[in-house]
Amino acid sequence: QGSTQKYIVKNYFYYYLFKFSAALGEEIFYITFLPFTYWNIDHSVSRRMIIVWSIVMYIGQVSKDILKWPRPLSPPVVKLEMRTNAEYGMPSTHAMAATAISFSFFIATTNQYKYPFELGLVAAFVFSTLVCLSRLYTGMHTVLDVIGGALISAVLLVLLYPAWDTIDHLLLTSPFCPLLSVAVPLVLCYNYPKLDYYSPTRGDTTTILGAAAGATVGFWLNNQYAAPAYTSKSFQPGFPLVTSTMVFVLARFFVGILVVLLTRWVMKSVVLGALGYRYKFPIRDLEARRRLEVEVPYKFVTYSSVGFTATVIVPLLHELLGLM
């Protein structure tokens, strides 16, 4: 795959704008924004976003490896990223994720909070548009890839919206929820479409489904044994208390994200060590870590632990520290 091409930046505003926008469709954004929503804004909004995100991303990742449409040729295109270059192009999962997250957040909050409808719609449109444009700027996708990804995501949102409340109710109350939340994603990961060469799509998909599985089990446990699902009152518009509110919001976020990152680091080490012992390979052996019997359990267990920690352990810690 090599390294990125040499290039000269002529407009630093666009360069940093679109490099930042591209990051809004990657793990660093998911692992911060989705938990932030759960800890500080609204539990029901967060649940809907996570479910929609996982479904949309799974369909997008699988579609890539079924369609097998190549990414733009370089040259003439200058590519500013290389990790995802091993993946196929159609559809753009950055575009799908940005559309799904921004518009599911907008749709879910418009019924919970009072704010101008037009403002929320514009914010969702700008967010998804910036991410879509970043994939063109960085040379990772064609216009058709981006449009296709955004349209697929929009169609899935339209199809899922009527069932939101039903799905949410089942995830919170069904006695089969924990079992199905783990078993179904694992079956999908182990039966992911096979390619002639290694692509990070299977690993990324396992990461997403694992995180959603852990979070879903956490939602169910919270509703069954902690407290019934509720709308968080920690985030309320209002100027008199805005300073104290922001202190609690930031405190919850930084405590939570520290615990989440620590969980990810510990579980990566433990699971890789156990798999290395089981299959007799050194932990730093990249080729061994790409094998199906290693990659799927390694990423699924690690990120399901992250999802569970974010939805169960962190809220308990917040309560213990008086941050609720």
C-alpha positions as a Python dict, from the first residue, in 0.01 Angstrom:
ca = {
    (1, 'Q'): (0, 0, 0),
    (2, 'G'): (299, 228, 48),
    (3, 'S'): (289, 577, 187),
    (4, 'T'): (95, 888, 97),
    (5, 'Q'): (200, 1088, -206),
    (6, 'K'): (401, 1405, -164),
    (7, 'Y'): (185, 1712, -194),
    (8, 'I'): (193, 2084, -128),
    (9, 'V'): (-80, 2245, 83),
    (10, 'K'): (-194, 2567, -83),
    (11, 'N'): (-498, 2638, 133),
    (12, 'Y'): (-450, 2551, 498),
    (13, 'F'): (-809, 2641, 588),
    (14, 'Y'): (-955, 2373, 360),
    (15, 'Y'): (-678, 2130, 447),
    (16, 'Y'): (-739, 2137, 823),
    (17, 'L'): (-1116, 2175, 786),
    (18, 'F'): (-1148, 1858, 580),
    (19, 'K'): (-886, 1662, 773),
    (20, 'F'): (-1087, 1741, 1085),
    (21, 'S'): (-1415, 1660, 908),
    (22, 'A'): (-1276, 1324, 798),
    (23, 'A'): (-1205, 1240, 1163),
    (24, 'L'): (-1577, 1288, 1237),
    (25, 'G'): (-1639, 958, 1059),
    (26, 'E'): (-1375, 759, 1249),
    (27, 'E'): (-1333, 580, 1581),
    (28, 'I'): (-1207, 887, 1768),
    (29, 'F'): (-1544, 1054, 1707),
    (30, 'Y'): (-1758, 749, 1782),
    (31, 'I'): (-1579, 673, 2108),
    (32, 'T'): (-1626, 1031, 2233),
    (33, 'F'): (-1954, 1167, 2092),
    (34, 'L'): (-2178, 862, 2141),
    (35, 'P'): (-2084, 814, 2510),
    (36, 'F'): (-2101, 1192, 2563),
    (37, 'T'): (-2461, 1186, 2444),
    (38, 'Y'): (-2544, 903, 2683),
    (39, 'W'): (-2374, 1063, 2985),
    (40, 'N'): (-2484, 1421, 2934),
    (41, 'I'): (-2780, 1464, 2701),
    (42, 'D'): (-3038, 1189, 2673),
    (43, 'H'): (-3037, 811, 2717),
    (44, 'S'): (-3311, 749, 2463),
    (45, 'V'): (-3136, 963, 2201),
    (46, 'S'): (-2810, 778, 2257),
    (47, 'R'): (-2977, 437, 2229),
    (48, 'R'): (-3139, 524, 1899),
    (49, 'M'): (-2818, 668, 1756),
    (50, 'I'): (-2613, 362, 1850),
    (51, 'I'): (-2863, 116, 1703),
    (52, 'V'): (-2902, 314, 1379),
    (53, 'W'): (-2524, 365, 1353),
    (54, 'S'): (-2445, -6, 1395),
    (55, 'I'): (-2707, -120, 1142),
    (56, 'V'): (-2610, 143, 885),
    (57, 'M'): (-2238, 75, 922),
    (58, 'Y'): (-2278, -302, 895),
    (59, 'I'): (-2477, -271, 574),
    (60, 'G'): (-2226, -19, 437),
    (61, 'Q'): (-1920, -230, 516),
    (62, 'V'): (-2072, -548, 375),
    (63, 'S'): (-2184, -362, 61),
    (64, 'K'): (-1826, -254, -5),
    (65, 'D'): (-1697, -609, -5),
    (66, 'I'): (-1986, -738, -214),
    (67, 'L'): (-1979, -463, -479),
    (68, 'K'): (-1596, -441, -487),
    (69, 'W'): (-1588, -99, -655),
    (70, 'P'): (-1234, 39, -649),
    (71, 'R'): (-1135, 366, -489),
    (72, 'P'): (-1017, 658, -707),
    (73, 'L'): (-692, 592, -894),
    (74, 'S'): (-382, 762, -757),
    (75, 'P'): (-244, 934, -962),
    (76, 'P'): (-421, 1146, -1077),
    (77, 'V'): (-595, 1172, -738),
    (78, 'V'): (-375, 1266, -442),
    (79, 'K'): (-464, 1053, -140),
    (80, 'L'): (-413, 1206, 204),
    (81, 'E'): (-492, 879, 386),
    (82, 'M'): (-359, 529, 335),
    (83, 'R'): (-510, 299, 601),
    (84, 'T'): (-850, 279, 433),
    (85, 'N'): (-694, 248, 88),
    (86, 'A'): (-705, -130, 127),
    (87, 'E'): (-1085, -112, 135),
    (88, 'Y'): (-1320, -84, -159),
    (89, 'G'): (-1493, 245, -225),
    (90, 'M'): (-1866, 210, -282),
    (91, 'P'): (-2045, 317, -66),
    (92, 'S'): (-1860, 569, 149),
    (93, 'T'): (-1915, 453, 507),
    (94, 'H'): (-1795, 794, 629),
    (95, 'A'): (-2087, 948, 440),
    (96, 'M'): (-2322, 681, 573),
    (97, 'A'): (-2214, 725, 934),
    (98, 'A'): (-2225, 1105, 919),
    (99, 'T'): (-2573, 1104, 768),
    (100, 'A'): (-2702, 841, 1012),
    (101, 'I'): (-2558, 1001, 1326),
    (102, 'S'): (-2640, 1363, 1247),
    (103, 'F'): (-2996, 1305, 1128),
    (104, 'S'): (-3083, 1042, 1390),
    (105, 'F'): (-2961, 1286, 1656),
    (106, 'F'): (-3171, 1562, 1499),
    (107, 'I'): (-3484, 1346, 1467),
    (108, 'A'): (-3454, 1204, 1818),
    (109, 'T'): (-3389, 1537, 1992),
    (110, 'T'): (-3648, 1739, 1805),
    (111, 'N'): (-3917, 1556, 2006),
    (112, 'Q'): (-3729, 1585, 2337),
    (113, 'Y'): (-3604, 1944, 2342),
    (114, 'K'): (-3739, 2276, 2228),
    (115, 'Y'): (-3513, 2436, 1970),
    (116, 'P'): (-3570, 2579, 1621),
    (117, 'F'): (-3645, 2296, 1377),
    (118, 'E'): (-3462, 2479, 1098),
    (119, 'L'): (-3148, 2516, 1313),
    (120, 'G'): (-3134, 2143, 1385),
    (121, 'L'): (-3193, 2055, 1021),
    (122, 'V'): (-2919, 2290, 901),
    (123, 'A'): (-2676, 2160, 1165),
    (124, 'A'): (-2735, 1798, 1060),
    (125, 'F'): (-2699, 1889, 692),
    (126, 'V'): (-2376, 2085, 748),
    (127, 'F'): (-2225, 1807, 959),
    (128, 'S'): (-2295, 1533, 705),
    (129, 'T'): (-2194, 1756, 412),
    (130, 'L'): (-1856, 1839, 568),
    (131, 'V'): (-1779, 1471, 622),
    (132, 'C'): (-1889, 1386, 267),
    (133, 'L'): (-1677, 1663, 116),
    (134, 'S'): (-1378, 1553, 325),
    (135, 'R'): (-1381, 1214, 149),
    (136, 'L'): (-1350, 1390, -187),
    (137, 'Y'): (-1082, 1630, -62),
    (138, 'T'): (-868, 1352, 86),
    (139, 'G'): (-899, 1153, -237),
    (140, 'M'): (-1057, 850, -75),
    (141, 'H'): (-1387, 841, -264),
    (142, 'T'): (-1554, 941, -587),
    (143, 'V'): (-1859, 1167, -595),
    (144, 'L'): (-2072, 859, -669),
    (145, 'D'): (-1935, 678, -361),
    (146, 'V'): (-2029, 969, -138),
    (147, 'I'): (-2373, 1030, -288),
    (148, 'G'): (-2444, 656, -277),
    (149, 'G'): (-2343, 632, 88),
    (150, 'A'): (-2553, 930, 193),
    (151, 'L'): (-2858, 807, 0),
    (152, 'I'): (-2834, 452, 138),
    (153, 'S'): (-2809, 591, 489),
    (154, 'A'): (-3107, 821, 433),
    (155, 'V'): (-3320, 532, 300),
    (156, 'L'): (-3226, 316, 599),
    (157, 'L'): (-3319, 599, 836),
    (158, 'V'): (-3659, 632, 670),
    (159, 'L'): (-3716, 256, 695),
    (160, 'L'): (-3600, 231, 1057),
    (161, 'Y'): (-3775, 538, 1194),
    (162, 'P'): (-4127, 385, 1219),
    (163, 'A'): (-3981, 95, 1422),
    (164, 'W'): (-3762, 306, 1656),
    (165, 'D'): (-3992, 291, 1956),
    (166, 'T'): (-4067, -79, 1910),
    (167, 'I'): (-3699, -171, 1878),
    (168, 'D'): (-3609, 44, 2177),
    (169, 'H'): (-3882, -114, 2390),
    (170, 'L'): (-3771, -468, 2299),
    (171, 'L'): (-3406, -390, 2369),
    (172, 'L'): (-3495, -261, 2715),
    (173, 'T'): (-3752, -521, 2821),
    (174, 'S'): (-3711, -848, 2630),
    (175, 'P'): (-3551, -1128, 2837),
    (176, 'F'): (-3379, -1245, 2519),
    (177, 'C'): (-3208, -910, 2456),
    (178, 'P'): (-2866, -988, 2614),
    (179, 'L'): (-2833, -1321, 2434),
    (180, 'L'): (-2943, -1191, 2094),
    (181, 'S'): (-2739, -870, 2130),
    (182, 'V'): (-2424, -1078, 2153),
    (183, 'A'): (-2508, -1384, 1942),
    (184, 'V'): (-2641, -1207, 1631),
    (185, 'P'): (-2342, -968, 1589),
    (186, 'L'): (-2098, -1255, 1649),
    (187, 'V'): (-2264, -1468, 1379),
    (188, 'L'): (-2252, -1172, 1139),
    (189, 'C'): (-1882, -1110, 1213),
    (190, 'Y'): (-1779, -1474, 1169),
    (191, 'N'): (-1975, -1494, 843),
    (192, 'Y'): (-1847, -1168, 699),
    (193, 'P'): (-1788, -1176, 319),
    (194, 'K'): (-1445, -1322, 238),
    (195, 'L'): (-1196, -1140, 15),
    (196, 'D'): (-890, -1260, -175),
    (197, 'Y'): (-671, -1031, 34),
    (198, 'Y'): (-686, -876, 379),
    (199, 'S'): (-901, -567, 422),
    (200, 'P'): (-968, -381, 749),
    (201, 'T'): (-1344, -383, 681),
    (202, 'R'): (-1407, -705, 876),
    (203, 'G'): (-1212, -577, 1175),
    (204, 'D'): (-1383, -239, 1165),
    (205, 'T'): (-1724, -403, 1137),
    (206, 'T'): (-1646, -628, 1434),
    (207, 'T'): (-1541, -321, 1632),
    (208, 'I'): (-1871, -145, 1557),
    (209, 'L'): (-2093, -446, 1623),
    (210, 'G'): (-1899, -531, 1938),
    (211, 'A'): (-1938, -180, 2079),
    (212, 'A'): (-2310, -181, 1997),
    (213, 'A'): (-2354, -526, 2153),
    (214, 'G'): (-2188, -422, 2478),
    (215, 'A'): (-2387, -99, 2491),
    (216, 'T'): (-2715, -281, 2423),
    (217, 'V'): (-2653, -529, 2704),
    (218, 'G'): (-2575, -228, 2923),
    (219, 'F'): (-2903, -59, 2827),
    (220, 'W'): (-3096, -374, 2920),
    (221, 'L'): (-2919, -419, 3253),
    (222, 'N'): (-2970, -56, 3349),
    (223, 'N'): (-3340, -80, 3275),
    (224, 'Q'): (-3382, -411, 3457),
    (225, 'Y'): (-3170, -367, 3768),
    (226, 'A'): (-3054, -6, 3808),
    (227, 'A'): (-3324, 240, 3712),
    (228, 'P'): (-3585, 240, 3435),
    (229, 'A'): (-3476, 414, 3116),
    (230, 'Y'): (-3532, 783, 3146),
    (231, 'T'): (-3466, 1114, 2981),
    (232, 'S'): (-3157, 1267, 3136),
    (233, 'K'): (-3215, 1595, 3316),
    (234, 'S'): (-2847, 1675, 3331),
    (235, 'F'): (-2860, 1883, 3016),
    (236, 'Q'): (-3115, 2159, 3032),
    (237, 'P'): (-3093, 2491, 2845),
    (238, 'G'): (-3083, 2792, 3074),
    (239, 'F'): (-2836, 3074, 3133),
    (240, 'P'): (-2843, 3109, 3516),
    (241, 'L'): (-2706, 2758, 3571),
    (242, 'V'): (-2502, 2724, 3255),
    (243, 'T'): (-2163, 2754, 3429),
    (244, 'S'): (-2229, 2491, 3696),
    (245, 'T'): (-2397, 2268, 3438),
    (246, 'M'): (-2095, 2282, 3208),
    (247, 'V'): (-1862, 2193, 3496),
    (248, 'F'): (-2063, 1875, 3560),
    (249, 'V'): (-2088, 1800, 3187),
    (250, 'L'): (-1712, 1828, 3140),
    (251, 'A'): (-1640, 1634, 3458),
    (252, 'R'): (-1866, 1348, 3350),
    (253, 'F'): (-1710, 1344, 3006),
    (254, 'F'): (-1346, 1343, 3113),
    (255, 'V'): (-1398, 1087, 3390),
    (256, 'G'): (-1599, 870, 3153),
    (257, 'I'): (-1364, 889, 2858),
    (258, 'L'): (-1065, 811, 3082),
    (259, 'V'): (-1237, 495, 3208),
    (260, 'V'): (-1343, 396, 2854),
    (261, 'L'): (-992, 437, 2713),
    (262, 'L'): (-844, 250, 3009),
    (263, 'T'): (-1093, -33, 2951),
    (264, 'R'): (-1000, -51, 2585),
    (265, 'W'): (-626, -65, 2664),
    (266, 'V'): (-664, -330, 2934),
    (267, 'M'): (-898, -551, 2733),
    (268, 'K'): (-680, -531, 2422),
    (269, 'S'): (-382, -651, 2623),
    (270, 'V'): (-571, -925, 2806),
    (271, 'V'): (-760, -1064, 2505),
    (272, 'L'): (-459, -1052, 2271),
    (273, 'G'): (-245, -1218, 2537),
    (274, 'A'): (-501, -1497, 2582),
    (275, 'L'): (-540, -1549, 2206),
    (276, 'G'): (-164, -1541, 2158),
    (277, 'Y'): (-127, -1813, 2419),
    (278, 'R'): (-410, -2017, 2263),
    (279, 'Y'): (-288, -1996, 1903),
    (280, 'K'): (86, -1971, 1976),
    (281, 'F'): (178, -1636, 1819),
    (282, 'P'): (358, -1328, 1954),
    (283, 'I'): (128, -1035, 2035),
    (284, 'R'): (309, -807, 1788),
    (285, 'D'): (257, -1048, 1497),
    (286, 'L'): (31, -840, 1271),
    (287, 'E'): (-39, -1123, 1027),
    (288, 'A'): (-157, -1353, 1306),
    (289, 'R'): (-384, -1081, 1444),
    (290, 'R'): (-555, -1059, 1104),
    (291, 'R'): (-666, -1423, 1109),
    (292, 'L'): (-1040, -1478, 1149),
    (293, 'E'): (-1009, -1684, 1467),
    (294, 'V'): (-803, -1406, 1625),
    (295, 'E'): (-937, -1079, 1482),
    (296, 'V'): (-1306, -1138, 1552),
    (297, 'P'): (-1285, -1243, 1920),
    (298, 'Y'): (-1008, -990, 1989),
    (299, 'K'): (-1202, -692, 1855),
    (300, 'F'): (-1546, -809, 1959),
    (301, 'V'): (-1457, -876, 2322),
    (302, 'T'): (-1249, -558, 2349),
    (303, 'Y'): (-1512, -324, 2211),
    (304, 'S'): (-1812, -494, 2367),
    (305, 'S'): (-1631, -430, 2696),
    (306, 'V'): (-1596, -66, 2594),
    (307, 'G'): (-1969, -39, 2515),
    (308, 'F'): (-2064, -208, 2841),
    (309, 'T'): (-1829, 10, 3043),
    (310, 'A'): (-1964, 329, 2883),
    (311, 'T'): (-2326, 242, 2962),
    (312, 'V'): (-2298, 65, 3300),
    (313, 'I'): (-1965, 116, 3477),
    (314, 'V'): (-1918, 485, 3395),
    (315, 'P'): (-2270, 594, 3509),
    (316, 'L'): (-2216, 403, 3836),
    (317, 'L'): (-1885, 584, 3880),
    (318, 'H'): (-2051, 918, 3805),
    (319, 'E'): (-2308, 846, 4075),
    (320, 'L'): (-2036, 740, 4321),
    (321, 'L'): (-1845, 1063, 4257),
    (322, 'G'): (-2157, 1279, 4290),
    (323, 'L'): (-2156, 1385, 3924),
    (324, 'M'): (-2512, 1285, 3840),
}
